[in-house]
């Protein structure tokens, strides 16, 4: 892996998108870093939206302690919410399985097209 995908199709920030709720609000903060070796470190933090009315805030239960609900606080480290995912688009080396298969498919398509012209 060589960091985020370089083609810009996912915007200038690279290739990561955060899960959102039904109102289009992001459920987590993402702190990411491309390391010198091309690997990517991603950390996720709870996003509360405390400026919104209580029923629209992103309150997530972290634990039950003596029958009482304990909620994540805004900015607290957390896992990705259940039923959600991070979409991460990465740049693969030229010799990766994906790139090798893509090139082989292009060659096959070129041969098929040339045969159809003849």
Coordinates of C-alpha atoms in Angstrom, one line a residue:
X1 CA 0.0 0.0 0.0
X2 CA 1.3 3.5 -0.9
X3 CA -1.0 5.8 1.1
X4 CA -4.3 7.1 -0.1
X5 CA -5.3 6.7 -3.8
X6 CA -3.7 9.4 -5.9
X7 CA -6.4 9.9 -8.6
X8 CA -8.5 12.4 -6.5
X9 CA -11.8 10.8 -7.2
X10 CA -12.7 10.9 -3.5
X11 CA -11.6 14.6 -3.1
X12 CA -8.4 16.3 -2.2
X13 CA -8.1 14.7 1.2
X14 CA -7.6 11.2 -0.2
X15 CA -9.6 8.1 0.1
X16 CA -11.5 8.0 3.4
X17 CA -15.1 8.6 4.2
X18 CA -16.8 8.7 7.6
X19 CA -20.1 6.9 8.5
X20 CA -23.1 9.2 8.7
X21 CA -26.5 9.1 10.3
X22 CA -29.9 9.6 8.5
X23 CA -29.4 13.3 8.7
X24 CA -26.0 13.2 7.0
X25 CA -24.1 14.0 10.2
X26 CA -20.8 12.1 10.7
X27 CA -20.9 9.7 13.6
X28 CA -17.2 9.7 14.4
X29 CA -14.1 11.9 14.1
X30 CA -11.2 10.4 12.1
X31 CA -7.6 11.1 12.8
X32 CA -5.5 9.6 10.1
X33 CA -1.9 9.6 9.1
X34 CA 0.1 8.2 6.1
X35 CA 3.3 6.7 7.5
X36 CA 6.7 6.8 5.7
X37 CA 6.3 3.2 4.6
X38 CA 2.9 4.0 2.9
X39 CA 0.8 2.3 5.6
X40 CA -2.1 4.3 7.0
X41 CA -2.9 4.7 10.7
X42 CA -6.5 5.5 11.4
X43 CA -7.9 6.5 14.9
X44 CA -11.6 7.0 15.5
X45 CA -13.3 9.2 18.1
X46 CA -17.0 9.6 19.2
X47 CA -18.8 12.6 17.7
X48 CA -21.6 13.8 19.9
X49 CA -23.0 16.9 18.1
X50 CA -23.8 18.6 21.4
X51 CA -25.0 21.8 19.6
X52 CA -28.1 19.9 18.3
X53 CA -31.3 19.3 20.2
X54 CA -31.0 16.3 22.5
X55 CA -33.0 13.9 20.3
X56 CA -30.7 14.5 17.4
X57 CA -27.4 14.1 19.2
X58 CA -25.3 11.1 18.6
X59 CA -25.5 9.5 22.1
X60 CA -23.9 6.0 22.1
X61 CA -23.9 3.7 25.1
X62 CA -20.3 2.7 26.0
X63 CA -21.2 0.4 28.9
X64 CA -23.7 -0.6 31.6
X65 CA -22.4 0.0 35.1
X66 CA -24.6 -1.3 37.9
X67 CA -27.6 -1.0 35.5
X68 CA -26.8 2.6 34.6
X69 CA -26.0 3.6 31.0
X70 CA -22.5 5.1 30.5
X71 CA -22.3 7.2 27.3
X72 CA -19.3 8.0 25.2
X73 CA -18.2 11.6 25.6
X74 CA -17.5 13.9 22.6
X75 CA -14.0 13.2 21.3
X76 CA -13.5 10.0 23.3
X77 CA -11.7 7.2 21.5
X78 CA -14.2 4.6 20.2
X79 CA -14.7 1.7 17.8
X80 CA -16.6 2.3 14.5
X81 CA -20.3 2.1 15.3
X82 CA -22.0 -1.2 14.8
X83 CA -23.5 -1.6 11.3
X84 CA -21.1 1.0 9.9
X85 CA -17.8 0.9 8.1
X86 CA -15.0 3.2 7.0
X87 CA -14.5 3.3 3.3
X88 CA -10.8 3.7 2.6
X89 CA -9.4 4.0 -0.9
X90 CA -5.7 3.2 -1.1
X91 CA -2.9 3.4 -3.7
X92 CA -1.6 -0.1 -4.5
X93 CA 1.9 -0.8 -5.9
X94 CA 2.2 -1.5 -9.6
X95 CA 3.0 -5.2 -8.9
X96 CA -0.1 -5.7 -6.6
X97 CA -2.5 -8.5 -7.5
X98 CA -5.2 -5.9 -8.3
X99 CA -3.0 -3.9 -10.7
X100 CA -1.6 -7.1 -12.4
X101 CA -5.1 -8.4 -13.0
X102 CA -6.3 -5.0 -14.3
X103 CA -3.4 -4.9 -16.8
X104 CA -4.1 -8.5 -17.9
X105 CA -7.8 -7.6 -18.5
X106 CA -6.8 -4.5 -20.5
X107 CA -4.5 -6.6 -22.7
X108 CA -7.3 -9.2 -23.2
X109 CA -9.8 -6.5 -24.1
X110 CA -7.4 -5.0 -26.6
X111 CA -6.8 -8.4 -28.3
X112 CA -10.5 -9.1 -28.4
X113 CA -11.2 -5.6 -30.0
X114 CA -8.4 -6.1 -32.5
X115 CA -9.8 -9.5 -33.5
X116 CA -13.3 -8.0 -34.0
X117 CA -11.9 -5.3 -36.3
X118 CA -10.2 -8.0 -38.5

